[in-house]
Amino acid sequence: MSNQSETSNNILRVGIDLGTSRSAIAADNGKRKWIHSYVGWPRDFIARKLLKRDVLVGTDAIENRNSVNLVRPLEHGVIRDGTTRDEKAVRELIRHLISLAEPEDGQKIYAAVGVPAEALRVNKLAIRNAVGEWTDTLMLVSEPFAVAYRLGALNNACIVDIGAGTIDFCVMHGTMPSDEDQRSVRTAGDHVDQQLYELLSERFVNTPISETMVRELKEKHACVSSASEPIKVKLPIAGKFQSQDITQEVCRACDSLIPSIAETIIDLLSTYEPILQERIRNSIYLAGGGSQIRGLAEALSAALEEYGHFTITPIEDPLFSGAEGALSLAEDMPEEYWENM
């Protein structure tokens, strides 16, 4: 394969951030789109007659969840259980994302796909097969590396990508990151959801609490204890909507991320020589949806204080940073890093 032998008009280069909760695409034709990482198939012939579609993707699948078999195929960032249904769901996600980029008829698709570091180690082949059905050439990279490339943080920096299924850590020190430069933990956004679900269910025993409801509450109000303001929402208590203060529950759930992030940063940095550790401490970036938790950067700095001063910065535009970083890689990466599909 030679990505220099085709004219630019015959090629659409895309960067895809394939996430557990959300997936995004950025293309060199200027298109930027994102979807929820859900796929649904009608449950029966009544549902198919009502929906008039054989498959639903993203928000469409979530909004019609009572009529479909709803799948979120990327559990902890990897194809869940490697099942046929989940591999098929990933193919549908990729197909839909590429359609949102609006390729022209006959254009070849060169796709750089960012996936959680765990996915590269566990089931790279399954993801390659799912993506390869819709692309002509492919490159798989870790999501935190794609973010680092987007930021230009290629030396003396650490990316902490807080997703739904995993939190991925990547140290950049002037070269392509190796497995030794990366870590992945599962105490991530889904863990916060589960903690919040249990806390609210325990408190509001007469209120139907759903996973979708909890996820929406977290995404709207997420904050750690040190940055908390009163969080009041209306909940149906015994059938009547009433204003309730859920500040304590939200903060407790979000606080649960802090220990594992702090411990993993120290564990990863301790593998480098002291002078490099000192430089990296001043350039730690929080990415992913979890980076938007109010007060998290400050809380992490406080948790790490006994190890010295850390400069921790949430990145701008976390929704598209991974996809745009992958697109930049697709535009810059030498030929030997690509695979023919």
Short mmCIF file of C-alpha atoms in Angstrom, two decimals:
data_model
loop_
_atom_site.label_atom_id
_atom_site.label_comp_id
_atom_site.label_asym_id
_atom_site.label_seq_id
_atom_site.Cartn_x
_atom_site.Cartn_y
_atom_site.Cartn_z
CA MET A 1 0.00 0.00 0.00
CA SER A 2 1.24 3.48 -0.75
CA ASN A 3 -0.71 6.39 0.62
CA GLN A 4 1.28 8.67 -1.67
CA SER A 5 0.14 7.02 -4.91
CA GLU A 6 -3.47 8.16 -4.71
CA THR A 7 -4.61 11.68 -5.48
CA SER A 8 -6.09 13.63 -2.61
CA ASN A 9 -9.46 13.69 -4.35
CA ASN A 10 -9.61 9.88 -4.31
CA ILE A 11 -8.93 9.61 -0.58
CA LEU A 12 -10.89 10.65 2.49
CA ARG A 13 -8.70 10.59 5.58
CA VAL A 14 -10.60 10.21 8.83
CA GLY A 15 -9.75 10.05 12.49
CA ILE A 16 -12.09 8.00 14.65
CA ASP A 17 -12.26 7.96 18.44
CA LEU A 18 -13.96 4.67 19.24
CA GLY A 19 -15.17 5.01 22.83
CA THR A 20 -17.18 2.97 25.29
CA SER A 21 -19.81 5.68 25.75
CA ARG A 22 -19.29 8.06 22.82
CA SER A 23 -17.55 7.78 19.48
CA ALA A 24 -16.46 10.62 17.23
CA ILE A 25 -15.11 11.16 13.73
CA ALA A 26 -13.13 13.99 12.17
CA ALA A 27 -12.43 14.00 8.43
CA ASP A 28 -10.15 16.03 6.19
CA ASN A 29 -13.21 17.37 4.37
CA GLY A 30 -14.04 19.35 7.51
CA LYS A 31 -16.76 17.08 8.93
CA ARG A 32 -16.84 16.55 12.72
CA LYS A 33 -19.55 14.34 14.22
CA TRP A 34 -20.12 12.25 17.33
CA ILE A 35 -22.60 9.59 18.42
CA HIS A 36 -23.44 7.61 21.53
CA SER A 37 -21.81 4.18 21.24
CA TYR A 38 -25.10 2.27 21.24
CA VAL A 39 -26.68 0.03 18.61
CA GLY A 40 -30.18 -1.45 18.68
CA TRP A 41 -32.04 -4.06 16.68
CA PRO A 42 -35.87 -4.21 16.71
CA ARG A 43 -37.05 -6.80 19.24
CA ASP A 44 -39.81 -8.28 17.08
CA PHE A 45 -41.86 -7.68 13.97
CA ILE A 46 -44.06 -5.11 15.74
CA ALA A 47 -41.01 -3.06 16.67
CA ARG A 48 -39.64 -3.36 13.13
CA LYS A 49 -42.96 -2.24 11.69
CA LEU A 50 -43.06 0.71 14.06
CA LEU A 51 -39.43 1.79 13.61
CA LYS A 52 -39.22 1.03 9.84
CA ARG A 53 -35.51 0.22 10.24
CA ASP A 54 -33.44 -2.89 10.72
CA VAL A 55 -30.83 -1.22 12.93
CA LEU A 56 -30.66 1.95 15.03
CA VAL A 57 -27.49 3.71 16.12
CA GLY A 58 -26.61 6.30 18.77
CA THR A 59 -29.28 8.54 20.26
CA ASP A 60 -31.85 6.91 17.98
CA ALA A 61 -31.18 3.54 19.62
CA ILE A 62 -31.29 4.99 23.15
CA GLU A 63 -34.55 6.87 22.62
CA ASN A 64 -36.20 3.70 21.29
CA ARG A 65 -34.64 1.36 23.88
CA ASN A 66 -38.02 -0.15 24.82
CA SER A 67 -38.45 -1.39 21.25
CA VAL A 68 -34.94 -2.64 20.53
CA ASN A 69 -32.32 -5.03 21.85
CA LEU A 70 -29.89 -2.33 22.94
CA VAL A 71 -26.15 -3.04 22.79
CA ARG A 72 -23.23 -0.98 24.00
CA PRO A 73 -20.55 -3.23 22.51
CA LEU A 74 -17.40 -1.63 23.86
CA GLU A 75 -17.15 -2.71 27.48
CA HIS A 76 -14.01 -1.37 29.17
CA GLY A 77 -13.04 -0.13 25.73
CA VAL A 78 -12.88 -3.58 24.14
CA ILE A 79 -15.45 -5.55 22.19
CA ARG A 80 -17.53 -7.10 24.95
CA ASP A 81 -16.91 -10.84 25.28
CA GLY A 82 -15.90 -10.96 21.61
CA THR A 83 -19.45 -12.00 20.73
CA THR A 84 -20.80 -11.99 17.19
CA ARG A 85 -23.54 -9.53 18.16
CA ASP A 86 -21.06 -7.09 19.66
CA GLU A 87 -18.66 -7.32 16.72
CA LYS A 88 -21.62 -6.64 14.45
CA ALA A 89 -22.57 -3.64 16.61
CA VAL A 90 -19.05 -2.17 16.27
CA ARG A 91 -19.31 -2.58 12.50
CA GLU A 92 -22.58 -0.64 12.58
CA LEU A 93 -20.99 2.11 14.68
CA ILE A 94 -18.13 2.45 12.21
CA ARG A 95 -20.45 2.36 9.20
CA HIS A 96 -22.60 5.10 10.71
CA LEU A 97 -19.64 7.28 11.68
CA ILE A 98 -18.13 7.07 8.20
CA SER A 99 -21.47 7.92 6.64
CA LEU A 100 -21.59 11.05 8.83
CA ALA A 101 -18.27 12.12 7.27
CA GLU A 102 -20.06 12.15 3.88
CA PRO A 103 -17.44 10.51 1.66
CA GLU A 104 -17.84 11.05 -2.05
CA ASP A 105 -18.66 8.16 -4.35
CA GLY A 106 -15.56 6.14 -5.08
CA GLN A 107 -13.40 7.72 -2.40
CA LYS A 108 -11.08 5.42 -0.51
CA ILE A 109 -11.20 5.64 3.27
CA TYR A 110 -7.92 5.96 5.16
CA ALA A 111 -8.86 5.63 8.83
CA ALA A 112 -6.75 6.18 11.91
CA VAL A 113 -8.71 4.78 14.84
CA GLY A 114 -8.05 5.64 18.44
CA VAL A 115 -9.08 2.97 20.93
CA PRO A 116 -8.43 2.53 24.67
CA ALA A 117 -4.99 1.15 25.46
CA GLU A 118 -6.65 -1.97 26.87
CA ALA A 119 -8.24 -2.66 23.49
CA LEU A 120 -4.89 -2.63 21.69
CA ARG A 121 -3.63 -5.31 24.04
CA VAL A 122 -6.75 -7.46 24.39
CA ASN A 123 -8.63 -7.65 21.09
CA LYS A 124 -6.86 -5.61 18.46
CA LEU A 125 -7.76 -8.23 15.83
CA ALA A 126 -11.50 -8.05 16.53
CA ILE A 127 -11.51 -4.27 16.28
CA ARG A 128 -9.37 -4.40 13.14
CA ASN A 129 -11.86 -6.78 11.54
CA ALA A 130 -14.85 -4.63 12.55
CA VAL A 131 -13.31 -1.41 11.24
CA GLY A 132 -11.70 -2.94 8.18
CA GLU A 133 -15.02 -3.77 6.55
CA TRP A 134 -15.58 -0.05 5.88
CA THR A 135 -12.04 1.20 5.27
CA ASP A 136 -9.34 0.68 2.67
CA THR A 137 -6.36 1.27 4.94
CA LEU A 138 -6.24 1.32 8.70
CA MET A 139 -4.06 2.38 11.60
CA LEU A 140 -4.91 1.62 15.24
CA VAL A 141 -3.49 3.87 17.95
CA SER A 142 -4.20 4.35 21.63
CA GLU A 143 -6.61 7.16 22.44
CA PRO A 144 -4.28 9.00 24.84
CA PHE A 145 -1.57 9.01 22.16
CA ALA A 146 -4.03 10.49 19.67
CA VAL A 147 -4.90 13.20 22.21
CA ALA A 148 -1.19 13.92 22.80
CA TYR A 149 -0.66 14.28 19.07
CA ARG A 150 -3.58 16.71 18.83
CA LEU A 151 -2.13 18.82 21.65
CA GLY A 152 1.41 18.67 20.32
CA ALA A 153 2.39 17.27 23.73
CA LEU A 154 4.93 14.85 22.33
CA ASN A 155 7.66 15.21 24.94
CA ASN A 156 7.74 15.42 28.74
CA ALA A 157 3.96 15.07 29.12
CA CYS A 158 1.36 12.65 30.46
CA ILE A 159 -2.17 12.24 29.12
CA VAL A 160 -4.87 10.91 31.44
CA ASP A 161 -7.84 9.96 29.26
CA ILE A 162 -10.89 9.45 31.48
CA GLY A 163 -13.47 7.50 29.51
CA ALA A 164 -16.52 5.47 30.43
CA GLY A 165 -14.94 2.02 30.35
CA THR A 166 -11.31 2.79 31.18
CA ILE A 167 -8.94 5.52 32.26
CA ASP A 168 -5.89 5.40 30.01
CA PHE A 169 -2.52 6.92 30.89
CA CYS A 170 0.22 7.67 28.37
CA VAL A 171 3.61 9.25 28.95
CA MET A 172 5.14 11.02 25.96
CA HIS A 173 8.92 11.41 25.90
CA GLY A 174 9.76 12.24 22.32
CA THR A 175 8.99 8.87 20.68
CA MET A 176 6.04 6.69 19.76
CA PRO A 177 4.72 5.37 23.10
CA SER A 178 5.29 1.70 23.91
CA ASP A 179 3.23 -0.54 26.16
CA GLU A 180 5.60 0.38 29.01
CA ASP A 181 4.64 4.04 28.59
CA GLN A 182 0.94 3.34 29.09
CA ARG A 183 -1.44 2.12 31.76
CA SER A 184 -5.15 1.37 31.81
CA VAL A 185 -7.52 1.06 34.79
CA ARG A 186 -11.21 0.22 34.85
CA THR A 187 -12.22 2.52 37.69
CA ALA A 188 -13.68 4.98 35.17
CA GLY A 189 -16.95 6.63 34.18
CA ASP A 190 -19.02 3.45 34.32
CA HIS A 191 -17.72 2.89 37.85
CA VAL A 192 -18.95 6.36 38.83
CA ASP A 193 -22.33 5.55 37.29
CA GLN A 194 -22.57 2.34 39.32
CA GLN A 195 -21.60 4.11 42.53
CA LEU A 196 -24.18 6.83 41.94
CA TYR A 197 -26.85 4.28 41.02
CA GLU A 198 -26.32 2.39 44.27
CA LEU A 199 -26.29 5.55 46.40
CA LEU A 200 -29.48 6.94 44.87
CA SER A 201 -31.26 3.57 44.94
CA GLU A 202 -30.43 3.16 48.61
CA ARG A 203 -31.75 6.62 49.46
CA PHE A 204 -34.80 6.80 47.22
CA VAL A 205 -36.35 3.37 47.63
CA ASN A 206 -39.72 4.44 46.19
CA THR A 207 -38.23 5.99 43.05
CA PRO A 208 -37.53 4.04 39.85
CA ILE A 209 -33.81 4.67 39.23
CA SER A 210 -32.48 3.66 35.81
CA GLU A 211 -28.94 3.50 34.44
CA THR A 212 -29.84 6.02 31.73
CA MET A 213 -31.22 8.45 34.31
CA VAL A 214 -28.11 8.11 36.49
CA ARG A 215 -25.78 8.66 33.54
CA GLU A 216 -27.64 11.83 32.55
CA LEU A 217 -27.48 13.16 36.12
CA LYS A 218 -23.75 12.51 36.30
CA GLU A 219 -22.99 14.12 32.95
CA LYS A 220 -24.91 17.24 33.91
CA HIS A 221 -23.81 17.67 37.52
CA ALA A 222 -20.52 15.78 38.02
CA CYS A 223 -18.21 17.34 40.61
CA VAL A 224 -15.90 16.29 43.41
CA SER A 225 -16.49 17.19 47.06
CA SER A 226 -13.97 20.04 47.15
CA ALA A 227 -15.78 21.82 44.30
CA SER A 228 -19.35 20.99 45.22
CA GLU A 229 -22.29 23.36 45.00
CA PRO A 230 -25.83 22.32 45.88
CA ILE A 231 -27.18 19.90 43.27
CA LYS A 232 -30.96 19.85 43.27
CA VAL A 233 -33.03 17.79 40.85
CA LYS A 234 -36.65 16.79 40.58
CA LEU A 235 -37.30 13.10 41.22
CA PRO A 236 -40.58 11.15 41.31
CA ILE A 237 -40.98 10.25 44.99
CA ALA A 238 -43.90 7.85 45.40
CA GLY A 239 -45.29 9.14 42.12
CA LYS A 240 -44.88 12.86 42.86
CA PHE A 241 -42.03 14.93 41.44
CA GLN A 242 -40.15 16.66 44.26
CA SER A 243 -36.96 18.72 44.45
CA GLN A 244 -34.16 16.72 46.07
CA ASP A 245 -30.59 17.63 47.00
CA ILE A 246 -28.28 14.91 45.66
CA THR A 247 -24.97 16.77 46.18
CA GLN A 248 -23.56 14.22 48.60
CA GLU A 249 -24.32 11.24 46.36
CA VAL A 250 -22.85 12.85 43.22
CA CYS A 251 -19.71 13.96 45.00
CA ARG A 252 -19.12 10.60 46.68
CA ALA A 253 -19.45 8.83 43.33
CA CYS A 254 -17.05 11.21 41.54
CA ASP A 255 -14.56 11.22 44.44
CA SER A 256 -14.15 7.47 43.90
CA LEU A 257 -12.01 8.19 40.81
CA ILE A 258 -9.33 10.18 42.63
CA PRO A 259 -7.36 7.40 44.42
CA SER A 260 -6.87 5.16 41.38
CA ILE A 261 -5.87 8.06 39.11
CA ALA A 262 -3.36 9.42 41.63
CA GLU A 263 -1.89 5.98 42.36
CA THR A 264 -1.52 5.14 38.66
CA ILE A 265 0.16 8.45 37.86
CA ILE A 266 2.75 7.82 40.58
CA ASP A 267 3.20 4.18 39.54
CA LEU A 268 3.76 5.14 35.91
CA LEU A 269 6.06 8.10 36.58
CA SER A 270 8.20 6.08 39.00
CA THR A 271 9.48 4.01 36.06
CA TYR A 272 11.34 7.03 34.60
CA GLU A 273 14.52 8.74 35.72
CA PRO A 274 14.04 11.56 38.27
CA ILE A 275 14.71 14.48 35.93
CA LEU A 276 12.10 13.21 33.46
CA GLN A 277 9.61 12.67 36.29
CA GLU A 278 10.04 16.30 37.31
CA ARG A 279 9.36 17.54 33.78
CA ILE A 280 6.30 15.36 33.27
CA ARG A 281 4.74 16.51 36.58
CA ASN A 282 4.41 19.98 35.07
CA SER A 283 2.55 18.76 31.97
CA ILE A 284 -0.27 16.40 32.92
CA TYR A 285 -3.42 16.73 30.82
CA LEU A 286 -6.87 15.38 31.61
CA ALA A 287 -8.82 14.22 28.54
CA GLY A 288 -12.03 12.32 27.86
CA GLY A 289 -15.50 12.99 29.20
CA GLY A 290 -14.39 12.56 32.81
CA SER A 291 -11.99 15.49 32.47
CA GLN A 292 -15.02 17.77 32.77
CA ILE A 293 -15.81 16.74 36.36
CA ARG A 294 -15.77 20.02 38.22
CA GLY A 295 -12.81 20.37 40.55
CA LEU A 296 -11.13 17.12 39.52
CA ALA A 297 -7.82 18.64 38.44
CA GLU A 298 -7.47 20.52 41.71
CA ALA A 299 -8.48 17.48 43.75
CA LEU A 300 -5.87 15.34 41.99
CA SER A 301 -3.17 17.96 42.61
CA ALA A 302 -4.09 17.91 46.29
CA ALA A 303 -4.04 14.09 46.41
CA LEU A 304 -0.55 14.09 44.84
CA GLU A 305 0.83 16.90 46.99
CA GLU A 306 2.96 14.63 49.16
CA TYR A 307 4.91 13.66 46.01
CA GLY A 308 5.61 17.24 44.97
CA HIS A 309 4.02 19.89 42.79
CA PHE A 310 1.90 18.74 39.83
CA THR A 311 0.42 20.94 37.09
CA ILE A 312 -2.78 19.21 35.91
CA THR A 313 -4.81 20.78 33.11
CA PRO A 314 -8.16 19.66 31.63
CA ILE A 315 -7.96 19.91 27.85
CA GLU A 316 -10.36 21.92 25.71
CA ASP A 317 -12.88 20.14 23.49
CA PRO A 318 -12.50 16.63 24.97
CA LEU A 319 -15.30 15.30 22.76
CA PHE A 320 -13.29 15.69 19.53
CA SER A 321 -9.67 15.83 20.66
CA GLY A 322 -9.13 12.09 20.17
CA ALA A 323 -10.73 12.03 16.71
CA GLU A 324 -8.86 15.14 15.59
CA GLY A 325 -5.60 13.74 16.91
CA ALA A 326 -6.23 10.52 14.99
CA LEU A 327 -6.98 12.59 11.87
CA SER A 328 -3.68 14.45 12.26
CA LEU A 329 -1.95 11.08 12.52
CA ALA A 330 -3.76 9.91 9.39
CA GLU A 331 -2.43 12.95 7.55
CA ASP A 332 1.15 12.70 8.87
CA MET A 333 1.92 9.05 9.56
CA PRO A 334 4.50 7.36 7.29
CA GLU A 335 3.44 4.52 5.03
CA GLU A 336 4.87 1.71 7.15
CA TYR A 337 2.39 2.34 9.95
CA TRP A 338 -0.64 1.63 7.73
CA GLU A 339 -2.36 -1.68 7.01
CA ASN A 340 -4.18 -2.65 3.83
CA MET A 341 -7.67 -4.00 4.50
#
